[in-house]
Amino acid sequence: QDNIFRMEESHFENGRGKSPYDPKLLTASLLVDGELYSGTAADFMGRDFAIFRTLGHHHPIRTEQHDSRWLNDPRFVSVHLIPESDNPEDDKIYFFFRENAIDGEHTGKATHARIGQICKNDFGGHRSLVNKWTTFLKARLICSVPGPNGIDTHFDELQDVFLMNSKDPKNPIVYGVFTTSSNIFKGSAVCMYSMTDVRRVFLGPYAHRDGPNYQWVPFQGRVPYPRPGTCPSKTFGGFDSTKDLPDEVITFARSHPAMYNPVFPINNRPIMIKTDVDYQFTQIVVDRVDAEDGQYDVMFIGTDIGTVLKVVSIPKETWHELEEVLLEEMTVFREPTVISAMKISTKQQQLYIGSATGVSQLPLHRCDVYGKACAECCLARDPYCAWDGSSCSRYFPTAKRRTRRQDIRNGDPLTHCSDLQHHNNPSGQALEEKIIYGVENSSTFLECSPKSQRAVVYWQFQKQNDDRKEEIKVNDHMIRTEQGLLLRSLHRRDSGVYFCHAVEHGFMQTLLKVTLEVIDNDHLEELLHKEEDGDGSKIKDATNSMTPSQKIWYRDFMQLINHPNLNTMDEFCEQVWKRDRKQRRQRPANAQVNTNKWKHLQENKKGRNRRTHEFERAPRSV
């Protein structure tokens, strides 16, 4: 049964050290064994930031106050409990936050991403650091792209953190979402960290100021015992409490809260980067999915425009080199809004997204969007989905079916859908065919976009009464876009059959076959003028079999596709409305009276004939 929270109206709790006065300030908190660990602002002005431990039976503890070496205007993102060993006394609380760089750490003002640690059994010092953390340490999180001459592109604005649990609870994988601090270069990145690397940094040299310029250097002196930052327990020393620690340990911990070495991501580079887009990453959750050929981590990344990216990490030659495949880009909210919270439920197989406008729910898998063919399901490379012999459906590792086909690592439909290779259309799906009419010297657009965002589209052209197919070359006359092919200033020689193909992983499938008929401009103008004059015998013969409604639709359609002075649909509609208003003004008054008199009979007649004569709108659909 789900937990139900109720407001205790008769009980009031002091919120100092638990939540900020300003709800806009970023804070993070975690409740462990009845004690609340929170990173927040303690004052009304939002200047005294600290890491607190409140509630419980012990005295509240916080970080050192008014010391920029400890915290320098931080913005807390996340907090997690990660065990250090099999002994619960060694458990540590890790805070993830971003803050201003310490003086001398960076030229000018800069923001750095941090990871901070405190021991769960830290009760402060005896004579120094009373009711203050004695085991607090912090290190910088690096998420950067290596560049030429050793100049890296850094993503320093930490936005969100997600811990992916592994078989060993002491070593979860840390996923972090970062953005750039620059207003000129806008980008986002996802970096992945190992807790082994984090612990190695916290066991490394401390940051120390020395030299004539008082710069930050690694501490070279003697480190007191027990090492500052170590939890008092039987595992790493003979001290039962932080209050028993020697004074030199407390003094050293007070003046050396930062580590000199940063924490680098796995493979020393981000696993995903997005630049030159109109959005930035804000949230991330990860699900580990069992597939036919192994386990894969599927990332759901929220953005500041209300969309969610579904991305899978696929190893290349080795498991250390990862390829990021974008599976879906889903719009969650109707209006663009910042996604501020995301939670995943593997039990319900649902994703919950929160923003200022509300909460939304999405399924983790939508296998039906990948198409109705084995090749399309295989090319999708979605670990949640597999081809079951008749459709692309949810993959269950426990179900054993000989017809089940899935290839996440390679996405090779030629191997897994081999029974479809000998068909004319290897995708196994009925080829979509269209007939489009265009007018000479006008433009037309052939719409064709593959389901997969990784597919490469190319076009072929086949002239009338010719079996040869030619690849279409992009020029000023033919412009290829992500949505299709734009033909400008049509000519009679453009008439023919156009084929839209999609190629991915060496597999080609034909998506669309379009037959384009280009109508002679002079002949069409002659027909339109005769129709307006009302004395053309040819147009009368051609339209005698049409009903009045069909004649109107036909005339409107022909004017729409061939009118050199009407550039937009709005201009065309405005011309039609003007013509209708003019006809109504010219209508006799007595005719209007008679129309109103028999209006109820006409409505009844329309009601009976509406379903029967729906096909009369056919020319508009052309």
Coordinates of C-alpha atoms in Angstrom, one line a residue:
Q1 CA 0.0 0.0 0.0
D2 CA 1.3 3.4 -0.9
N3 CA 2.2 5.8 1.9
I4 CA -0.3 8.5 2.6
F5 CA 0.9 11.9 3.9
R6 CA -1.3 14.0 6.1
M7 CA -0.8 17.5 7.4
E8 CA -0.5 17.7 11.2
E9 CA -2.3 21.0 11.8
S10 CA -1.7 21.0 15.6
H11 CA 2.1 20.5 15.3
F12 CA 4.6 23.1 14.1
E13 CA 8.3 22.3 13.2
N14 CA 11.0 24.9 13.0
G15 CA 12.1 24.9 9.4
R16 CA 15.5 26.5 10.0
G17 CA 18.2 24.2 8.6
K18 CA 15.6 22.0 6.9
S19 CA 14.2 24.2 4.1
P20 CA 15.0 27.6 2.7
Y21 CA 13.0 30.8 3.2
D22 CA 12.9 31.3 -0.6
P23 CA 11.3 28.3 -2.5
K24 CA 13.2 29.3 -5.6
L25 CA 16.6 28.3 -4.0
L26 CA 17.9 24.9 -5.0
T27 CA 18.1 22.6 -2.0
A28 CA 18.5 18.8 -1.5
S29 CA 17.6 16.7 1.5
L30 CA 17.6 13.0 2.6
L31 CA 16.0 11.3 5.6
V32 CA 18.1 8.5 7.0
D33 CA 17.2 6.7 10.3
G34 CA 14.9 9.6 11.4
E35 CA 17.6 12.2 10.8
L36 CA 17.4 14.8 8.0
Y37 CA 20.4 15.7 6.0
S38 CA 19.8 18.8 4.0
G39 CA 21.8 21.3 2.0
T40 CA 20.0 24.6 2.2
A41 CA 20.2 28.3 3.2
A42 CA 19.8 29.0 6.9
D43 CA 19.0 32.8 6.8
F44 CA 16.3 34.9 5.3
M45 CA 18.6 36.6 2.8
G46 CA 19.8 33.3 1.3
R47 CA 23.5 33.9 2.0
D48 CA 24.3 31.5 4.8
F49 CA 24.4 28.2 2.9
A50 CA 25.2 25.0 4.9
I51 CA 24.9 21.3 5.1
F52 CA 22.7 20.4 8.1
R53 CA 21.7 17.4 10.0
T54 CA 18.6 17.9 12.1
L55 CA 15.8 16.0 13.7
G56 CA 16.7 12.8 15.5
H57 CA 18.0 12.6 19.1
H58 CA 21.4 14.3 18.5
H59 CA 22.3 18.0 18.5
P60 CA 22.0 19.6 15.0
I61 CA 25.3 19.8 13.1
R62 CA 26.3 22.0 10.2
T63 CA 29.3 23.0 8.1
E64 CA 31.6 25.8 9.1
Q65 CA 30.0 29.2 8.8
H66 CA 31.3 32.1 6.7
D67 CA 34.2 30.2 5.3
S68 CA 34.3 30.1 1.5
R69 CA 36.8 27.2 1.6
W70 CA 34.0 25.0 2.8
L71 CA 31.0 26.3 0.7
N72 CA 31.0 29.3 -1.6
D73 CA 27.5 30.2 -2.6
P74 CA 26.4 26.7 -3.4
R75 CA 23.3 25.4 -5.2
F76 CA 22.5 21.9 -4.0
V77 CA 21.3 19.3 -6.5
S78 CA 21.1 15.9 -4.9
V79 CA 22.1 13.9 -1.8
H80 CA 22.5 10.1 -1.4
L81 CA 23.5 7.6 1.1
I82 CA 26.3 5.2 -0.2
P83 CA 27.8 2.5 2.0
E84 CA 31.6 2.5 2.3
S85 CA 32.0 -1.1 3.6
D86 CA 30.0 -3.9 5.1
N87 CA 30.1 -2.0 8.4
P88 CA 27.2 0.4 8.7
E89 CA 29.4 2.7 10.8
D90 CA 31.4 3.5 7.7
D91 CA 28.3 4.8 5.7
K92 CA 28.7 8.2 4.1
I93 CA 26.3 10.8 2.9
Y94 CA 27.3 12.4 -0.5
F95 CA 26.1 15.8 -1.6
F96 CA 26.2 16.9 -5.2
F97 CA 26.1 20.7 -5.8
R98 CA 27.6 23.5 -7.8
E99 CA 29.3 26.6 -6.4
N100 CA 31.4 29.5 -7.2
A101 CA 35.1 28.6 -7.7
I102 CA 37.3 29.4 -4.7
D103 CA 39.7 32.4 -5.0
G104 CA 42.8 31.4 -6.9
E105 CA 41.2 28.2 -8.2
H106 CA 40.1 29.9 -11.5
T107 CA 40.9 33.1 -13.2
G108 CA 37.8 35.3 -13.0
K109 CA 34.4 34.2 -11.7
A110 CA 33.5 30.6 -12.6
T111 CA 31.2 27.8 -11.5
H112 CA 32.4 24.4 -10.5
A113 CA 30.5 21.1 -9.9
R114 CA 31.2 19.4 -6.6
I115 CA 30.7 16.2 -4.8
G116 CA 30.9 16.4 -1.0
Q117 CA 31.1 13.7 1.7
I118 CA 30.3 13.5 5.4
C119 CA 30.2 10.5 7.7
K120 CA 26.9 9.3 9.0
N121 CA 28.3 8.9 12.5
D122 CA 29.9 12.4 12.6
F123 CA 28.9 14.2 15.8
G124 CA 31.4 17.1 15.6
G125 CA 34.5 17.9 17.6
H126 CA 35.2 18.2 21.3
R127 CA 37.1 21.5 21.6
S128 CA 37.1 22.7 17.9
L129 CA 34.4 22.3 15.3
V130 CA 31.8 21.8 18.0
N131 CA 28.5 20.9 16.4
K132 CA 30.3 21.2 13.1
W133 CA 31.2 18.5 10.6
T134 CA 34.7 17.0 11.1
T135 CA 34.6 14.6 8.2
F136 CA 33.5 17.0 5.5
L137 CA 35.5 16.9 2.2
K138 CA 34.7 18.1 -1.3
A139 CA 36.1 17.5 -4.8
R140 CA 35.4 18.9 -8.2
L141 CA 33.4 17.0 -10.8
I142 CA 34.9 17.3 -14.3
C143 CA 32.6 16.9 -17.3
S144 CA 34.5 18.2 -20.4
V145 CA 35.3 17.4 -24.0
P146 CA 39.0 17.1 -24.7
G147 CA 40.2 19.7 -27.2
P148 CA 43.3 20.5 -29.2
N149 CA 46.4 21.7 -27.3
G150 CA 45.0 20.5 -24.0
I151 CA 42.1 23.1 -24.0
D152 CA 38.9 21.4 -22.9
T153 CA 35.3 22.5 -23.3
H154 CA 33.8 22.3 -19.8
F155 CA 30.2 21.7 -18.7
D156 CA 30.3 23.0 -15.2
E157 CA 26.7 23.7 -14.3
L158 CA 25.5 20.6 -12.6
Q159 CA 21.8 20.1 -13.0
D160 CA 20.8 16.7 -11.8
V161 CA 22.3 13.4 -10.5
F162 CA 21.0 9.8 -10.7
L163 CA 22.5 6.8 -9.0
M164 CA 22.2 3.5 -10.9
N165 CA 22.5 0.7 -8.4
S166 CA 24.7 -2.3 -9.3
K167 CA 25.2 -5.7 -7.8
D168 CA 27.6 -4.2 -5.3
P169 CA 25.7 -1.5 -3.3
K170 CA 29.0 0.2 -2.5
N171 CA 29.7 1.0 -6.1
P172 CA 26.7 2.5 -7.9
I173 CA 27.2 4.3 -11.2
V174 CA 26.7 8.0 -11.0
Y175 CA 25.0 9.8 -13.9
G176 CA 25.3 13.6 -14.0
V177 CA 23.6 16.2 -16.2
F178 CA 25.7 19.3 -16.9
T179 CA 25.2 22.5 -18.9
T180 CA 27.6 25.2 -19.9
S181 CA 28.1 28.4 -18.0
S182 CA 28.7 30.5 -21.1
N183 CA 26.0 32.6 -22.6
I184 CA 27.8 32.3 -26.0
F185 CA 28.2 28.6 -26.2
K186 CA 25.0 26.7 -25.2
G187 CA 25.2 23.0 -24.6
S188 CA 24.4 20.1 -22.4
A189 CA 26.2 16.9 -21.5
V190 CA 25.8 13.6 -19.6
C191 CA 28.8 12.2 -17.7
M192 CA 29.1 8.9 -15.9
Y193 CA 31.3 8.4 -12.8
S194 CA 32.5 5.5 -10.9
M195 CA 32.5 5.5 -7.1
T196 CA 35.9 3.8 -7.2
D197 CA 37.3 7.0 -8.8
V198 CA 35.5 9.2 -6.3
R199 CA 37.0 7.3 -3.3
R200 CA 40.4 7.4 -5.0
V201 CA 40.2 11.2 -5.1
F202 CA 39.1 11.5 -1.5
L203 CA 42.1 9.4 -0.5
G204 CA 44.4 11.6 -2.6
P205 CA 46.2 14.9 -1.8
Y206 CA 44.4 17.8 -0.1
A207 CA 44.3 21.2 -1.7
H208 CA 46.7 23.6 0.0
R209 CA 47.6 27.3 -0.6
D210 CA 51.3 27.9 -0.7
G211 CA 54.0 29.8 -2.6
P212 CA 54.7 33.4 -3.4
N213 CA 51.4 33.8 -5.2
Y214 CA 49.4 31.9 -2.6
Q215 CA 48.1 29.5 -5.3
W216 CA 46.5 26.1 -4.8
V217 CA 48.9 23.2 -4.7
P218 CA 48.8 19.6 -3.4
F219 CA 49.6 19.3 0.3
Q220 CA 53.1 17.8 0.7
G221 CA 53.4 17.8 4.5
R222 CA 52.5 15.2 7.0
V223 CA 48.8 14.2 7.2
P224 CA 47.7 13.5 10.8
Y225 CA 46.3 10.2 11.8
P226 CA 43.5 9.1 11.5
R227 CA 43.3 10.6 8.0
P228 CA 40.8 13.5 8.0
G229 CA 37.5 12.4 6.3
T230 CA 37.7 8.9 7.6
C231 CA 34.7 7.7 9.6
P232 CA 35.4 6.6 13.2
S233 CA 34.9 2.9 13.3
K234 CA 36.7 -0.4 13.9
T235 CA 37.3 -0.8 10.2
F236 CA 39.7 2.1 9.7
G237 CA 40.8 3.0 13.2
G238 CA 40.4 2.6 16.9
F239 CA 38.2 5.7 17.5
D240 CA 34.6 5.3 18.5
S241 CA 33.5 8.9 17.9
T242 CA 34.6 12.1 16.2
K243 CA 34.7 13.8 19.6
D244 CA 37.7 11.5 20.4
L245 CA 39.7 12.6 17.4
P246 CA 43.0 14.4 18.2
D247 CA 43.1 18.2 17.9
E248 CA 45.6 18.1 15.0
V249 CA 43.1 16.1 13.0
I250 CA 40.3 18.5 13.7
T251 CA 42.5 21.5 12.9
F252 CA 43.7 20.0 9.7
A253 CA 40.1 19.1 8.6
R254 CA 39.0 22.7 9.3
S255 CA 41.7 24.2 7.1
H256 CA 41.7 21.6 4.3
P257 CA 38.1 20.7 3.3
A258 CA 38.9 20.5 -0.5
M259 CA 40.8 17.9 -2.4
Y260 CA 43.4 18.8 -5.0
N261 CA 42.6 16.3 -7.7
P262 CA 39.2 16.4 -9.5
V263 CA 36.9 13.4 -10.3
F264 CA 37.0 12.6 -14.0
P265 CA 34.2 10.8 -15.8
I266 CA 34.5 7.3 -17.1
N267 CA 36.5 7.3 -20.3
N268 CA 37.4 10.9 -19.5
R269 CA 34.7 12.3 -21.7
P270 CA 30.8 12.7 -21.7
I271 CA 28.7 9.8 -22.9
M272 CA 26.3 12.3 -24.6
I273 CA 26.5 15.8 -25.8
K274 CA 23.9 18.2 -27.2
T275 CA 24.9 21.5 -28.7
D276 CA 23.3 23.9 -31.2
V277 CA 19.8 23.1 -30.0
D278 CA 17.2 25.3 -28.5
Y279 CA 17.0 23.5 -25.2
Q280 CA 19.2 22.3 -22.3
F281 CA 19.1 19.2 -20.1
T282 CA 17.5 19.5 -16.7
Q283 CA 16.8 16.1 -15.3
I284 CA 17.8 12.4 -15.8
V285 CA 16.7 9.0 -14.7
V286 CA 18.1 5.7 -15.9
D287 CA 16.7 2.2 -16.2
R288 CA 18.8 -0.9 -16.7
V289 CA 17.1 -3.2 -19.2
D290 CA 17.7 -6.9 -19.9
A291 CA 17.9 -7.6 -23.7
E292 CA 18.6 -10.6 -25.8
D293 CA 22.3 -9.7 -26.1
G294 CA 23.0 -8.2 -22.6
Q295 CA 22.0 -5.4 -20.3
Y296 CA 21.7 -1.8 -21.4
D297 CA 21.2 1.5 -19.6
V298 CA 18.3 3.5 -21.0
M299 CA 18.4 7.2 -20.1
F300 CA 15.4 9.4 -19.9
I301 CA 16.5 13.1 -20.0
G302 CA 14.2 16.0 -19.3
T303 CA 14.8 19.4 -20.9
D304 CA 13.8 23.0 -20.2
I305 CA 11.2 23.1 -23.0
G306 CA 9.1 20.2 -21.7
T307 CA 10.5 17.3 -23.8
V308 CA 12.0 14.0 -22.8
L309 CA 14.8 12.3 -24.7
K310 CA 15.0 8.5 -24.5
V311 CA 18.6 7.4 -25.1
V312 CA 20.3 4.0 -24.9
S313 CA 24.0 3.4 -24.2
I314 CA 25.4 0.8 -26.6
P315 CA 29.0 -0.5 -26.4
K316 CA 31.1 -0.5 -29.6
E317 CA 34.2 -2.7 -29.9
T318 CA 34.6 -2.8 -26.1
W319 CA 32.2 -2.1 -23.2
H320 CA 34.3 1.0 -22.3
E321 CA 33.5 2.7 -25.6
L322 CA 29.8 3.6 -25.6
E323 CA 27.5 4.8 -28.5
E324 CA 24.5 6.9 -27.6
V325 CA 21.4 6.1 -29.7
L326 CA 18.5 8.5 -29.5
L327 CA 15.3 6.3 -29.5
E328 CA 12.6 8.9 -29.0
E329 CA 12.1 12.6 -28.4
M330 CA 8.7 13.0 -26.7
T331 CA 6.8 16.2 -26.0
V332 CA 5.3 15.9 -22.5
F333 CA 3.5 19.2 -22.0
R334 CA 1.4 21.3 -24.4
E335 CA 3.3 24.5 -23.6
P336 CA 7.1 24.6 -23.3
T337 CA 8.0 24.4 -19.6
V338 CA 11.0 23.4 -17.5
I339 CA 11.0 19.8 -16.4
S340 CA 12.0 20.1 -12.7
A341 CA 11.5 16.5 -11.4
M342 CA 11.6 13.0 -12.8
K343 CA 10.9 9.7 -11.1
I344 CA 11.0 6.2 -12.6
S345 CA 8.9 3.2 -11.5
T346 CA 10.3 -0.1 -12.8
K347 CA 7.5 -1.9 -11.1
Q348 CA 4.8 0.0 -12.9
Q349 CA 7.0 0.6 -16.0
Q350 CA 6.1 4.3 -15.9
L351 CA 8.0 7.5 -16.0
Y352 CA 6.6 10.4 -13.9
I353 CA 7.5 14.0 -15.0
G354 CA 7.0 17.1 -12.9
S355 CA 7.0 20.8 -13.9
A356 CA 5.5 24.0 -12.7
T357 CA 2.4 23.3 -14.8
G358 CA 1.7 19.8 -13.5
V359 CA 2.7 16.2 -13.4
S360 CA 2.6 13.8 -16.4
Q361 CA 3.0 10.1 -16.8
L362 CA 4.6 8.2 -19.7
P363 CA 5.2 4.5 -20.3
L364 CA 8.8 3.4 -20.5
H365 CA 8.2 1.6 -23.8
R366 CA 6.0 2.3 -26.8
C367 CA 7.0 -0.5 -29.2
D368 CA 4.2 0.2 -31.6
V369 CA 5.6 3.5 -32.7
Y370 CA 8.5 1.7 -34.4
G371 CA 6.4 0.4 -37.2
K372 CA 4.8 -2.9 -38.2
A373 CA 7.7 -4.7 -39.7
C374 CA 10.6 -6.8 -38.4
A375 CA 13.2 -4.6 -40.0
E376 CA 11.9 -1.4 -38.4
C377 CA 11.6 -3.0 -35.0
C378 CA 15.2 -4.3 -35.3
L379 CA 16.6 -1.0 -36.5
A380 CA 14.9 0.8 -33.6
R381 CA 17.5 -0.8 -31.2
D382 CA 15.1 -0.3 -28.2
P383 CA 16.0 -2.9 -25.4
Y384 CA 12.3 -2.8 -24.3
C385 CA 11.1 -4.1 -27.7
A386 CA 11.5 -7.1 -29.9
W387 CA 9.8 -8.6 -33.0
D388 CA 7.6 -11.5 -31.9
G389 CA 6.7 -12.8 -35.4
S390 CA 3.7 -10.5 -36.0
S391 CA 4.4 -7.2 -34.4
C392 CA 7.0 -5.1 -32.5
S393 CA 6.0 -5.7 -28.8
R394 CA 7.5 -5.7 -25.3
Y395 CA 10.5 -7.9 -24.7
F396 CA 10.4 -10.3 -21.8
P397 CA 13.6 -12.0 -20.9
T398 CA 11.8 -15.0 -19.3
A399 CA 9.7 -15.7 -22.4
K400 CA 11.4 -18.1 -24.9
R401 CA 10.1 -17.8 -28.4
R402 CA 12.0 -18.9 -31.5
T403 CA 10.4 -16.2 -33.6
R404 CA 11.6 -13.4 -31.3
R405 CA 14.2 -11.1 -32.9
Q406 CA 16.2 -8.4 -31.3
D407 CA 19.6 -6.9 -32.0
I408 CA 20.4 -3.9 -29.8
R409 CA 24.2 -3.9 -30.2
N410 CA 24.3 -3.9 -34.1
G411 CA 20.8 -3.3 -35.2
D412 CA 21.2 -5.6 -38.2
P413 CA 17.9 -6.5 -39.8
L414 CA 19.5 -8.4 -42.7
T415 CA 20.6 -11.1 -40.2
H416 CA 17.6 -11.2 -37.9
C417 CA 14.9 -10.6 -40.5
S418 CA 16.5 -12.9 -43.2
D419 CA 13.2 -14.3 -44.3
L420 CA 12.3 -10.9 -45.7
Q421 CA 15.4 -10.4 -47.8
H422 CA 13.9 -11.9 -50.9
H423 CA 10.8 -9.7 -50.9
N424 CA 10.7 -6.6 -53.1
N425 CA 10.1 -4.5 -50.1
P426 CA 12.4 -5.9 -47.3
S427 CA 10.7 -4.0 -44.6
G428 CA 7.7 -6.3 -44.9
Q429 CA 5.4 -3.3 -44.9
A430 CA 3.1 -2.2 -47.8
L431 CA 4.7 0.5 -49.8
E432 CA 2.9 3.9 -49.6
E433 CA 2.0 5.3 -53.0
K434 CA 0.8 8.8 -53.8
I435 CA -0.3 10.8 -56.8
I436 CA 0.4 14.5 -56.7
Y437 CA -0.5 17.1 -59.2
G438 CA 1.5 20.3 -59.7
V439 CA 1.3 23.3 -62.0
E440 CA 4.1 24.4 -64.2
N441 CA 6.3 27.2 -62.7
S442 CA 4.9 26.6 -59.3
S443 CA 6.4 24.6 -56.4
T444 CA 5.5 21.4 -54.7
F445 CA 6.7 19.4 -51.7
L446 CA 7.1 15.7 -51.5
E447 CA 6.8 14.7 -47.8
C448 CA 8.9 11.8 -46.6
S449 CA 10.5 11.3 -43.2
P450 CA 11.7 8.0 -41.7
K451 CA 10.7 6.8 -38.2
S452 CA 14.3 6.4 -37.2
Q453 CA 16.3 9.6 -36.6
R454 CA 19.5 7.8 -37.5
A455 CA 18.4 6.8 -41.0
V456 CA 19.8 8.5 -44.1
V457 CA 17.2 9.4 -46.7
Y458 CA 18.0 9.6 -50.4
W459 CA 15.7 10.1 -53.4
Q460 CA 15.5 8.5 -56.8
F461 CA 13.6 9.7 -59.9
Q462 CA 12.2 7.6 -62.7
K463 CA 11.0 9.3 -65.9
Q464 CA 7.7 8.3 -67.6
N465 CA 8.0 5.4 -69.9
D466 CA 11.6 4.7 -68.6
D467 CA 12.7 1.8 -66.4
R468 CA 16.0 3.5 -65.3
K469 CA 16.2 5.3 -61.9
E470 CA 18.4 8.2 -61.2
E471 CA 19.6 9.5 -57.9
I472 CA 18.4 13.0 -57.3
K473 CA 21.1 15.6 -56.9
V474 CA 20.5 18.5 -54.6
N475 CA 20.6 21.9 -56.4
D476 CA 18.7 25.2 -56.5
H477 CA 15.8 23.4 -58.2
M478 CA 15.5 20.5 -55.8
I479 CA 16.1 21.1 -52.1
R480 CA 16.2 18.3 -49.6
T481 CA 15.0 18.9 -46.1
E482 CA 14.4 16.7 -43.0
Q483 CA 10.7 16.4 -43.9
G484 CA 11.1 15.7 -47.6
L485 CA 11.9 17.1 -51.0
L486 CA 11.0 20.6 -52.2
L487 CA 10.8 21.1 -56.0
R488 CA 10.9 24.8 -57.0
S489 CA 9.6 26.1 -60.4
L490 CA 8.2 22.9 -61.8
H491 CA 8.8 21.9 -65.4
R492 CA 7.1 19.3 -67.6
R493 CA 10.2 17.2 -67.4
D494 CA 9.7 16.9 -63.7
S495 CA 6.8 14.6 -64.3
G496 CA 7.6 11.1 -63.2
V497 CA 7.9 8.7 -60.3
Y498 CA 9.9 9.7 -57.2
F499 CA 11.1 7.1 -54.7
C500 CA 12.0 7.9 -51.1
H501 CA 14.5 5.4 -49.5
A502 CA 15.9 5.1 -46.0
V503 CA 19.3 3.5 -45.3
E504 CA 20.5 2.5 -41.9
H505 CA 23.2 0.0 -40.9
G506 CA 23.5 -1.1 -44.6
F507 CA 19.8 -1.9 -44.7
M508 CA 17.7 0.0 -47.3
Q509 CA 13.9 0.2 -47.4
T510 CA 11.6 2.2 -49.7
L511 CA 9.3 4.4 -47.7
L512 CA 7.3 6.2 -50.4
K513 CA 6.5 6.1 -54.1
V514 CA 5.2 9.4 -55.5
T515 CA 3.9 9.9 -59.0
L516 CA 4.1 13.6 -59.9
E517 CA 1.9 15.0 -62.8
V518 CA 2.9 18.5 -63.9
I519 CA 0.0 20.3 -65.6
D520 CA 0.7 22.7 -68.4
N521 CA 0.4 26.3 -67.2
D522 CA -1.1 27.8 -70.4
H523 CA -3.8 25.1 -70.6
L524 CA -4.7 25.6 -67.0
E525 CA -5.0 29.4 -67.3
E526 CA -7.2 28.9 -70.4
L527 CA -9.5 26.6 -68.4
L528 CA -9.7 29.0 -65.5
H529 CA -10.5 32.0 -67.6
K530 CA -13.2 30.1 -69.5
E531 CA -14.8 29.0 -66.2
E532 CA -14.9 32.6 -64.9
D533 CA -16.5 33.8 -68.2
G534 CA -19.0 31.0 -68.2
D535 CA -18.9 30.4 -72.0
G536 CA -16.3 27.6 -72.4
S537 CA -17.8 24.5 -73.9
K538 CA -14.8 22.3 -72.8
I539 CA -15.0 23.3 -69.2
K540 CA -18.8 22.7 -69.3
D541 CA -18.3 19.3 -70.7
A542 CA -15.7 18.5 -68.1
T543 CA -17.8 19.7 -65.2
N544 CA -21.3 18.7 -66.3
S545 CA -21.0 15.4 -64.4
M546 CA -20.0 17.3 -61.2
T547 CA -22.3 18.4 -58.5
P548 CA -22.3 22.2 -57.6
S549 CA -20.2 21.4 -54.5
Q550 CA -17.7 19.5 -56.5
K551 CA -17.3 22.4 -59.0
I552 CA -16.6 24.8 -56.1
W553 CA -14.0 22.5 -54.5
Y554 CA -12.4 21.9 -57.9
R555 CA -12.2 25.6 -58.7
D556 CA -10.8 26.5 -55.3
F557 CA -8.2 23.7 -55.5
M558 CA -6.9 24.7 -59.0
Q559 CA -6.7 28.4 -57.9
L560 CA -4.7 27.3 -54.8
I561 CA -2.1 25.3 -56.6
N562 CA -1.5 27.8 -59.4
H563 CA -1.8 31.4 -58.3
P564 CA 1.4 33.5 -58.7
N565 CA 0.2 36.3 -56.4
L566 CA -1.0 34.3 -53.4
N567 CA 2.1 33.3 -51.3
T568 CA 0.3 31.9 -48.3
M569 CA -2.8 30.0 -47.4
D570 CA -4.1 33.0 -45.5
E571 CA -4.0 35.2 -48.6
F572 CA -5.9 32.5 -50.6
C573 CA -8.6 32.1 -47.9
E574 CA -9.0 35.9 -47.8
Q575 CA -9.6 36.0 -51.5
V576 CA -12.2 33.2 -51.2
W577 CA -14.0 35.1 -48.3
K578 CA -14.1 38.3 -50.3
R579 CA -15.7 36.5 -53.3
D580 CA -18.3 34.9 -51.0
R581 CA -19.2 38.2 -49.4
K582 CA -19.5 39.8 -52.8
Q583 CA -21.9 37.1 -54.0
R584 CA -24.0 37.5 -50.9
R585 CA -24.3 41.2 -51.4
Q586 CA -25.5 40.6 -55.0
R587 CA -28.1 38.1 -54.0
P588 CA -31.7 39.5 -54.3
A589 CA -33.6 40.3 -51.1
N590 CA -36.6 38.1 -52.0
A591 CA -34.3 35.2 -52.6
Q592 CA -32.9 35.6 -49.1
V593 CA -36.5 35.5 -47.7
N594 CA -37.3 32.4 -49.6
T595 CA -34.1 30.8 -48.4
N596 CA -35.0 31.5 -44.8
K597 CA -38.6 30.3 -45.4
W598 CA -37.5 26.8 -46.5
K599 CA -34.3 26.6 -44.4
H600 CA -35.7 23.9 -42.1
L601 CA -36.4 21.7 -45.1
Q602 CA -32.9 22.2 -46.5
E603 CA -31.3 21.3 -43.2
N604 CA -33.3 18.1 -43.0
K605 CA -32.3 17.3 -46.6
K606 CA -28.6 18.0 -45.8
G607 CA -28.8 15.8 -42.7
R608 CA -30.0 12.8 -44.8
N609 CA -27.5 13.3 -47.5
R610 CA -24.4 14.2 -45.5
R611 CA -23.2 10.6 -45.1
T612 CA -24.2 9.4 -48.5
H613 CA -22.4 12.2 -50.5
E614 CA -19.3 12.5 -48.4
F615 CA -17.2 11.6 -51.5
E616 CA -18.2 14.9 -53.1
R617 CA -15.3 16.5 -51.2
A618 CA -12.8 14.3 -53.1
P619 CA -11.2 17.1 -55.2
R620 CA -10.1 18.9 -52.0
S621 CA -8.3 15.7 -50.9
V622 CA -6.2 15.7 -54.0

